[in-house]
PDB file of C-alpha atoms in Angstrom:
ATOM      1  CA  MET A  21      18.967  66.886 102.744  1.00  0.00           C
ATOM      2  CA  GLY A  22      18.363  66.392  99.034  1.00  0.00           C
ATOM      3  CA  CYS A  23      21.949  65.249  98.468  1.00  0.00           C
ATOM      4  CA  ASN A  24      21.811  63.097 101.589  1.00  0.00           C
ATOM      5  CA  LYS A  25      18.616  61.384 100.449  1.00  0.00           C
ATOM      6  CA  CYS A  26      20.113  60.796  97.011  1.00  0.00           C
ATOM      7  CA  CYS A  27      23.225  59.194  98.524  1.00  0.00           C
ATOM      8  CA  MET A  28      21.173  57.002 100.855  1.00  0.00           C
ATOM      9  CA  ARG A  29      18.999  55.895  97.960  1.00  0.00           C
ATOM     10  CA  CYS A  30      22.034  54.983  95.878  1.00  0.00           C
ATOM     11  CA  LEU A  31      23.669  53.107  98.766  1.00  0.00           C
ATOM     12  CA  GLY A  32      20.394  51.305  99.430  1.00  0.00           C
ATOM     13  CA  GLY A  33      20.397  49.995  95.887  1.00  0.00           C
ATOM     14  CA  VAL A  34      23.892  48.451  96.036  1.00  0.00           C
ATOM     15  CA  PRO A  35      23.856  44.617  96.028  1.00  0.00           C
ATOM     16  CA  TYR A  36      26.389  44.255  98.827  1.00  0.00           C
ATOM     17  CA  ILE A  37      26.443  40.460  98.954  1.00  0.00           C
ATOM     18  CA  SER A  38      26.915  40.218  95.184  1.00  0.00           C
ATOM     19  CA  LEU A  39      29.620  42.874  95.402  1.00  0.00           C
ATOM     20  CA  VAL A  40      31.475  40.967  98.142  1.00  0.00           C
ATOM     21  CA  ALA A  41      31.124  37.733  96.149  1.00  0.00           C
ATOM     22  CA  THR A  42      32.530  39.468  93.071  1.00  0.00           C
ATOM     23  CA  LEU A  43      35.565  40.740  94.975  1.00  0.00           C
ATOM     24  CA  LEU A  44      36.110  37.272  96.446  1.00  0.00           C
ATOM     25  CA  CYS A  45      35.794  35.681  93.018  1.00  0.00           C
ATOM     26  CA  PHE A  46      38.255  38.103  91.416  1.00  0.00           C
ATOM     27  CA  SER A  47      40.753  37.562  94.241  1.00  0.00           C
ATOM     28  CA  GLY A  48      40.376  33.788  94.199  1.00  0.00           C
ATOM     29  CA  ILE A  49      40.665  33.454  90.442  1.00  0.00           C
ATOM     30  CA  ALA A  50      43.674  35.766  90.364  1.00  0.00           C
ATOM     31  CA  LEU A  51      45.420  33.636  92.991  1.00  0.00           C
ATOM     32  CA  PHE A  52      44.434  30.318  91.438  1.00  0.00           C
ATOM     33  CA  CYS A  53      45.235  31.207  87.840  1.00  0.00           C
ATOM     34  CA  GLY A  54      48.321  33.342  88.442  1.00  0.00           C
ATOM     35  CA  CYS A  55      49.984  31.121  91.023  1.00  0.00           C
ATOM     36  CA  GLY A  56      48.783  27.918  89.377  1.00  0.00           C
ATOM     37  CA  HIS A  57      50.243  28.930  86.011  1.00  0.00           C
ATOM     38  CA  GLN A  58      53.661  29.705  87.490  1.00  0.00           C
ATOM     39  CA  ALA A  59      53.566  26.624  89.752  1.00  0.00           C
ATOM     40  CA  LEU A  60      53.103  24.376  86.714  1.00  0.00           C
ATOM     41  CA  THR A  61      56.119  25.982  85.038  1.00  0.00           C
ATOM     42  CA  GLU A  62      58.244  25.503  88.161  1.00  0.00           C
ATOM     43  CA  THR A  63      57.059  21.889  88.488  1.00  0.00           C
ATOM     44  CA  GLU A  64      58.266  21.099  84.992  1.00  0.00           C
ATOM     45  CA  ARG A  65      61.639  22.646  85.806  1.00  0.00           C
ATOM     46  CA  LEU A  66      61.870  20.695  89.089  1.00  0.00           C
ATOM     47  CA  ILE A  67      61.087  17.376  87.409  1.00  0.00           C
ATOM     48  CA  GLU A  68      63.514  18.093  84.586  1.00  0.00           C
ATOM     49  CA  ASN A  69      66.420  18.993  86.867  1.00  0.00           C
ATOM     50  CA  TYR A  70      66.104  16.462  89.689  1.00  0.00           C
ATOM     51  CA  PHE A  71      63.902  13.491  88.785  1.00  0.00           C
ATOM     52  CA  THR A  72      64.778  12.482  85.244  1.00  0.00           C
ATOM     53  CA  ARG A  73      67.668  12.660  82.807  1.00  0.00           C
ATOM     54  CA  ASN A  74      65.826  11.879  79.584  1.00  0.00           C
ATOM     55  CA  MET A  75      63.535  14.470  78.013  1.00  0.00           C
ATOM     56  CA  GLN A  76      61.324  11.737  76.591  1.00  0.00           C
ATOM     57  CA  ASP A  77      60.403  10.713  80.146  1.00  0.00           C
ATOM     58  CA  TYR A  78      58.625  13.976  80.887  1.00  0.00           C
ATOM     59  CA  ILE A  79      57.529  15.079  77.404  1.00  0.00           C
ATOM     60  CA  THR A  80      53.948  13.985  78.132  1.00  0.00           C
ATOM     61  CA  LEU A  81      53.982  15.925  81.396  1.00  0.00           C
ATOM     62  CA  ALA A  82      55.263  18.992  79.537  1.00  0.00           C
ATOM     63  CA  TYR A  83      52.378  18.778  77.055  1.00  0.00           C
ATOM     64  CA  LEU A  84      49.846  18.378  79.878  1.00  0.00           C
ATOM     65  CA  ILE A  85      51.271  21.374  81.705  1.00  0.00           C
ATOM     66  CA  GLU A  86      51.005  23.445  78.528  1.00  0.00           C
ATOM     67  CA  TYR A  87      47.369  22.401  78.023  1.00  0.00           C
ATOM     68  CA  PHE A  88      46.513  23.211  81.641  1.00  0.00           C
ATOM     69  CA  GLN A  89      48.086  26.635  81.272  1.00  0.00           C
ATOM     70  CA  TYR A  90      45.856  27.355  78.272  1.00  0.00           C
ATOM     71  CA  ILE A  91      42.873  26.193  80.318  1.00  0.00           C
ATOM     72  CA  ILE A  92      43.909  28.634  83.049  1.00  0.00           C
ATOM     73  CA  TYR A  93      43.805  31.493  80.525  1.00  0.00           C
ATOM     74  CA  GLY A  94      40.276  30.493  79.557  1.00  0.00           C
ATOM     75  CA  LEU A  95      39.170  30.161  83.187  1.00  0.00           C
ATOM     76  CA  ALA A  96      40.417  33.627  84.067  1.00  0.00           C
ATOM     77  CA  THR A  97      38.566  35.199  81.131  1.00  0.00           C
ATOM     78  CA  PHE A  98      35.349  33.257  81.724  1.00  0.00           C
ATOM     79  CA  PHE A  99      35.111  33.990  85.444  1.00  0.00           C
ATOM     80  CA  PHE A 100      35.879  37.666  84.935  1.00  0.00           C
ATOM     81  CA  LEU A 101      33.008  38.019  82.469  1.00  0.00           C
ATOM     82  CA  TYR A 102      30.636  35.791  84.436  1.00  0.00           C
ATOM     83  CA  CYS A 103      31.231  37.636  87.705  1.00  0.00           C
ATOM     84  CA  ILE A 104      30.543  40.938  85.964  1.00  0.00           C
ATOM     85  CA  ALA A 105      27.272  39.466  84.637  1.00  0.00           C
ATOM     86  CA  LEU A 106      26.261  38.249  88.111  1.00  0.00           C
ATOM     87  CA  LEU A 107      27.078  41.613  89.634  1.00  0.00           C
ATOM     88  CA  ALA A 108      25.015  43.359  86.953  1.00  0.00           C
ATOM     89  CA  GLU A 109      22.127  40.999  87.691  1.00  0.00           C
ATOM     90  CA  GLY A 110      22.465  41.861  91.363  1.00  0.00           C
ATOM     91  CA  PHE A 111      22.238  45.583  90.603  1.00  0.00           C
ATOM     92  CA  TYR A 112      19.274  45.005  88.330  1.00  0.00           C
ATOM     93  CA  THR A 113      17.293  43.224  91.013  1.00  0.00           C
ATOM     94  CA  THR A 114      17.810  45.842  93.750  1.00  0.00           C
ATOM     95  CA  SER A 115      15.554  48.687  94.655  1.00  0.00           C
ATOM     96  CA  ALA A 116      17.707  51.011  92.567  1.00  0.00           C
ATOM     97  CA  VAL A 117      15.829  49.745  89.498  1.00  0.00           C
ATOM     98  CA  ARG A 118      12.463  50.572  90.997  1.00  0.00           C
ATOM     99  CA  GLN A 119      13.637  53.947  92.255  1.00  0.00           C
ATOM    100  CA  THR A 120      15.085  54.862  88.860  1.00  0.00           C
ATOM    101  CA  PHE A 121      12.451  53.549  86.499  1.00  0.00           C
ATOM    102  CA  GLY A 122       9.399  53.748  88.706  1.00  0.00           C
ATOM    103  CA  GLU A 123       7.144  50.827  89.614  1.00  0.00           C
ATOM    104  CA  PHE A 124       9.017  47.542  89.638  1.00  0.00           C
ATOM    105  CA  ARG A 125       7.400  44.501  88.078  1.00  0.00           C
ATOM    106  CA  SER A 126       8.697  40.983  87.839  1.00  0.00           C
ATOM    107  CA  THR A 127       8.562  39.760  84.244  1.00  0.00           C
ATOM    108  CA  VAL A 128       8.774  36.255  82.852  1.00  0.00           C
ATOM    109  CA  CYS A 129      12.048  37.194  81.159  1.00  0.00           C
ATOM    110  CA  GLY A 130      13.494  38.458  84.456  1.00  0.00           C
ATOM    111  CA  ARG A 131      12.508  35.318  86.326  1.00  0.00           C
ATOM    112  CA  CYS A 132      13.879  33.145  83.532  1.00  0.00           C
ATOM    113  CA  LEU A 133      17.182  35.035  83.618  1.00  0.00           C
ATOM    114  CA  SER A 134      17.446  34.644  87.384  1.00  0.00           C
ATOM    115  CA  THR A 135      16.671  30.920  87.122  1.00  0.00           C
ATOM    116  CA  THR A 136      19.387  30.534  84.476  1.00  0.00           C
ATOM    117  CA  PHE A 137      21.967  32.261  86.690  1.00  0.00           C
ATOM    118  CA  ILE A 138      21.013  30.035  89.634  1.00  0.00           C
ATOM    119  CA  ALA A 139      21.409  26.843  87.583  1.00  0.00           C
ATOM    120  CA  ILE A 140      24.715  27.892  86.011  1.00  0.00           C
ATOM    121  CA  THR A 141      26.177  29.126  89.299  1.00  0.00           C
ATOM    122  CA  TYR A 142      25.142  25.962  91.141  1.00  0.00           C
ATOM    123  CA  PHE A 143      26.707  23.822  88.398  1.00  0.00           C
ATOM    124  CA  LEU A 144      29.922  25.862  88.529  1.00  0.00           C
ATOM    125  CA  ALA A 145      30.037  25.517  92.319  1.00  0.00           C
ATOM    126  CA  VAL A 146      29.809  21.713  92.040  1.00  0.00           C
ATOM    127  CA  ILE A 147      32.524  21.618  89.365  1.00  0.00           C
ATOM    128  CA  TRP A 148      34.721  23.992  91.322  1.00  0.00           C
ATOM    129  CA  LEU A 149      34.394  21.813  94.404  1.00  0.00           C
ATOM    130  CA  LEU A 150      36.140  19.109  92.373  1.00  0.00           C
ATOM    131  CA  VAL A 151      38.788  21.604  91.238  1.00  0.00           C
ATOM    132  CA  PHE A 152      39.321  22.613  94.864  1.00  0.00           C
ATOM    133  CA  ALA A 153      39.847  18.975  95.837  1.00  0.00           C
ATOM    134  CA  LEU A 154      42.244  18.325  92.943  1.00  0.00           C
ATOM    135  CA  SER A 155      44.266  21.448  93.742  1.00  0.00           C
ATOM    136  CA  ALA A 156      45.072  19.869  97.106  1.00  0.00           C
ATOM    137  CA  LEU A 157      46.972  16.995  95.421  1.00  0.00           C
ATOM    138  CA  PRO A 158      50.144  18.947  94.502  1.00  0.00           C
ATOM    139  CA  VAL A 159      50.097  20.530  97.966  1.00  0.00           C
ATOM    140  CA  PHE A 160      50.009  17.026  99.459  1.00  0.00           C
ATOM    141  CA  PHE A 161      52.879  15.908  97.206  1.00  0.00           C
ATOM    142  CA  PHE A 162      55.143  18.787  98.220  1.00  0.00           C
ATOM    143  CA  TYR A 163      54.128  18.534 101.870  1.00  0.00           C
ATOM    144  CA  ASN A 164      55.050  14.843 101.824  1.00  0.00           C
ATOM    145  CA  MET A 165      58.332  15.732 100.165  1.00  0.00           C
ATOM    146  CA  ALA A 166      59.090  18.418 102.770  1.00  0.00           C
ATOM    147  CA  THR A 167      58.252  16.015 105.617  1.00  0.00           C
ATOM    148  CA  THR A 168      60.561  13.379 104.176  1.00  0.00           C
ATOM    149  CA  CYS A 169      63.350  15.934 103.864  1.00  0.00           C
ATOM    150  CA  HIS A 170      62.864  16.975 107.481  1.00  0.00           C
ATOM    151  CA  THR A 171      63.153  13.345 108.547  1.00  0.00           C
ATOM    152  CA  ILE A 172      66.356  13.004 106.518  1.00  0.00           C
ATOM    153  CA  ASP A 173      67.844  16.048 108.210  1.00  0.00           C
ATOM    154  CA  VAL A 174      67.016  14.609 111.635  1.00  0.00           C
ATOM    155  CA  LEU A 175      68.594  11.258 110.742  1.00  0.00           C
ATOM    156  CA  SER A 176      71.564  12.725 108.870  1.00  0.00           C
ATOM    157  CA  GLU A 177      73.997  11.096 111.312  1.00  0.00           C
ATOM    158  CA  THR A 178      72.982   7.607 110.135  1.00  0.00           C
ATOM    159  CA  PRO A 179      73.517   7.577 106.345  1.00  0.00           C
ATOM    160  CA  SER A 180      72.474   3.951 106.005  1.00  0.00           C
ATOM    161  CA  SER A 181      68.962   4.826 107.156  1.00  0.00           C
ATOM    162  CA  ILE A 182      68.389   8.009 105.214  1.00  0.00           C
ATOM    163  CA  ASN A 183      69.158   6.375 101.853  1.00  0.00           C
ATOM    164  CA  GLN A 184      65.960   4.395 102.241  1.00  0.00           C
ATOM    165  CA  LEU A 185      63.873   7.581 102.450  1.00  0.00           C
ATOM    166  CA  CYS A 186      62.766   8.557  98.953  1.00  0.00           C
ATOM    167  CA  VAL A 187      60.158  10.542  97.035  1.00  0.00           C
ATOM    168  CA  ASP A 188      59.162   8.773  93.829  1.00  0.00           C
ATOM    169  CA  ALA A 189      57.541  11.057  91.233  1.00  0.00           C
ATOM    170  CA  ARG A 190      56.387   7.978  89.324  1.00  0.00           C
ATOM    171  CA  GLN A 191      54.042   6.998  92.140  1.00  0.00           C
ATOM    172  CA  TYR A 192      52.148  10.270  91.673  1.00  0.00           C
ATOM    173  CA  GLY A 193      51.796   9.829  87.918  1.00  0.00           C
ATOM    174  CA  LEU A 194      54.213  12.640  87.094  1.00  0.00           C
ATOM    175  CA  LEU A 195      56.567  10.318  85.240  1.00  0.00           C
ATOM    176  CA  PRO A 196      56.217   6.927  83.515  1.00  0.00           C
ATOM    177  CA  TRP A 197      57.390   3.864  85.433  1.00  0.00           C
ATOM    178  CA  ASN A 198      60.395   3.384  83.136  1.00  0.00           C
ATOM    179  CA  ALA A 199      61.731   6.879  83.903  1.00  0.00           C
ATOM    180  CA  VAL A 200      65.293   6.968  85.266  1.00  0.00           C
ATOM    181  CA  PRO A 201      65.864   7.666  88.087  1.00  0.00           C
ATOM    182  CA  GLY A 202      62.302   8.874  88.671  1.00  0.00           C
ATOM    183  CA  LYS A 203      62.952   9.386  92.364  1.00  0.00           C
ATOM    184  CA  ALA A 204      65.253  11.198  94.777  1.00  0.00           C
ATOM    185  CA  CYS A 205      66.567   9.619  97.975  1.00  0.00           C
ATOM    186  CA  GLY A 206      68.630  10.461 101.020  1.00  0.00           C
ATOM    187  CA  MET A 207      70.815  13.543 100.947  1.00  0.00           C
ATOM    188  CA  THR A 208      70.025  14.080  97.271  1.00  0.00           C
ATOM    189  CA  LEU A 209      66.385  14.592  98.215  1.00  0.00           C
ATOM    190  CA  SER A 210      67.366  16.809 101.128  1.00  0.00           C
ATOM    191  CA  ASN A 211      69.392  19.020  98.789  1.00  0.00           C
ATOM    192  CA  VAL A 212      66.448  19.249  96.401  1.00  0.00           C
ATOM    193  CA  CYS A 213      64.241  20.495  99.239  1.00  0.00           C
ATOM    194  CA  LYS A 214      66.706  23.299  99.922  1.00  0.00           C
ATOM    195  CA  THR A 215      66.587  24.660  96.386  1.00  0.00           C
ATOM    196  CA  ARG A 216      64.766  27.794  95.289  1.00  0.00           C
ATOM    197  CA  GLU A 217      62.598  25.789  92.872  1.00  0.00           C
ATOM    198  CA  PHE A 218      61.183  23.638  95.651  1.00  0.00           C
ATOM    199  CA  PHE A 219      60.275  26.478  98.023  1.00  0.00           C
ATOM    200  CA  LEU A 220      58.814  28.605  95.238  1.00  0.00           C
ATOM    201  CA  THR A 221      56.750  25.780  93.769  1.00  0.00           C
ATOM    202  CA  PHE A 222      55.433  24.694  97.176  1.00  0.00           C
ATOM    203  CA  ASP A 223      54.378  28.238  98.065  1.00  0.00           C
ATOM    204  CA  LEU A 224      52.751  28.765  94.674  1.00  0.00           C
ATOM    205  CA  TYR A 225      50.664  25.599  95.001  1.00  0.00           C
ATOM    206  CA  ILE A 226      49.541  26.624  98.488  1.00  0.00           C
ATOM    207  CA  ALA A 227      48.478  30.021  97.120  1.00  0.00           C
ATOM    208  CA  ALA A 228      46.649  28.372  94.210  1.00  0.00           C
ATOM    209  CA  PHE A 229      44.872  26.046  96.648  1.00  0.00           C
ATOM    210  CA  ALA A 230      43.817  29.032  98.757  1.00  0.00           C
ATOM    211  CA  GLY A 231      42.622  30.799  95.613  1.00  0.00           C
ATOM    212  CA  ALA A 232      40.484  27.800  94.671  1.00  0.00           C
ATOM    213  CA  GLY A 233      38.929  27.845  98.143  1.00  0.00           C
ATOM    214  CA  ILE A 234      38.167  31.575  97.919  1.00  0.00           C
ATOM    215  CA  THR A 235      36.573  31.087  94.498  1.00  0.00           C
ATOM    216  CA  LEU A 236      34.423  28.255  95.835  1.00  0.00           C
ATOM    217  CA  LEU A 237      33.275  30.492  98.689  1.00  0.00           C
ATOM    218  CA  ALA A 238      32.422  33.226  96.170  1.00  0.00           C
ATOM    219  CA  LEU A 239      30.369  30.813  94.049  1.00  0.00           C
ATOM    220  CA  LEU A 240      28.435  29.580  97.084  1.00  0.00           C
ATOM    221  CA  THR A 241      27.753  33.204  98.022  1.00  0.00           C
ATOM    222  CA  TYR A 242      26.511  33.828  94.498  1.00  0.00           C
ATOM    223  CA  VAL A 243      24.180  30.831  94.785  1.00  0.00           C
ATOM    224  CA  VAL A 244      22.644  32.276  97.954  1.00  0.00           C
ATOM    225  CA  SER A 245      22.413  35.747  96.415  1.00  0.00           C
ATOM    226  CA  THR A 246      20.823  34.714  93.116  1.00  0.00           C
ATOM    227  CA  THR A 247      18.405  32.347  94.863  1.00  0.00           C
ATOM    228  CA  TYR A 248      17.274  35.119  97.182  1.00  0.00           C
ATOM    229  CA  ASN A 249      16.881  37.505  94.248  1.00  0.00           C
ATOM    230  CA  PHE A 250      14.775  34.994  92.362  1.00  0.00           C
ATOM    231  CA  ALA A 251      12.569  34.345  95.385  1.00  0.00           C
ATOM    232  CA  VAL A 252      11.804  38.032  95.815  1.00  0.00           C
ATOM    233  CA  LEU A 253      11.292  38.508  92.090  1.00  0.00           C
ATOM    234  CA  ARG A 254       8.842  35.647  92.060  1.00  0.00           C
ATOM    235  CA  TYR A 255       6.797  36.360  95.165  1.00  0.00           C
ATOM    236  CA  LEU A 256       7.170  40.070  95.897  1.00  0.00           C
ATOM    237  CA  GLY A 257       7.721  41.559  92.466  1.00  0.00           C
ATOM    238  CA  ARG A 258       4.069  42.499  91.968  1.00  0.00           C
ATOM    239  CA  LYS A 259       4.142  44.622  95.147  1.00  0.00           C
ATOM    240  CA  GLY A 260       7.063  46.706  93.922  1.00  0.00           C
ATOM    241  CA  LEU A 261       9.587  45.235  96.370  1.00  0.00           C
ATOM    242  CA  ALA A 262      12.972  44.427  94.969  1.00  0.00           C
ATOM    243  CA  PRO A 263      15.724  42.273  96.523  1.00  0.00           C
ATOM    244  CA  ARG A 264      18.842  43.793  97.991  1.00  0.00           C
ATOM    245  CA  CYS A 265      21.104  40.792  98.088  1.00  0.00           C
TER     246      CYS A 265
END
């Protein structure tokens, strides 16, 4: 019974919602950063091989891709450390603290720390909502490209019609307007869609988009968790009740 009570007490002090949010955040960031990094590399290769002949046309895009990849490294490190901090805060504000150290009291420092986590997490959730929306743009580009290729395959018996079906990378800001050719049309475009680079890049962007969505869900869960913890700290702390979120 003593061992059973000890196990139940330990399990009762686990911040399950914060733990689930942490696992979601780790999974989402791993998908977004890992797949996003490789997708950017494959995009540069796709543009270089099929949409332009002059290196100067995509040199700016290459620099931007490099900068974004460095940003991805920073994002992965930041979210790993921040999620660990949020999980630690969740453990701190459970009943395990009271059971281990005796009577639980809400201090000004504790409430201030919880308020800080709420503000930072809410701000990150708003920013990440924008990231989630922007990560849908490359998915839209490749989906539009795949749809156009499917239409070309259906109309392959009328060459005069399919030559008018094109995907112009310049319209999406990937290349300057003076880039040559800057676009792929007809059977050339259809052949591009059948390459390994296209399928791999499309799948990677879909995975990165899904990772951004999972991370956003994790941040929203953190907002709920930290807000609940703060509410209990503020109103029930003097009675020795600790949150279990």
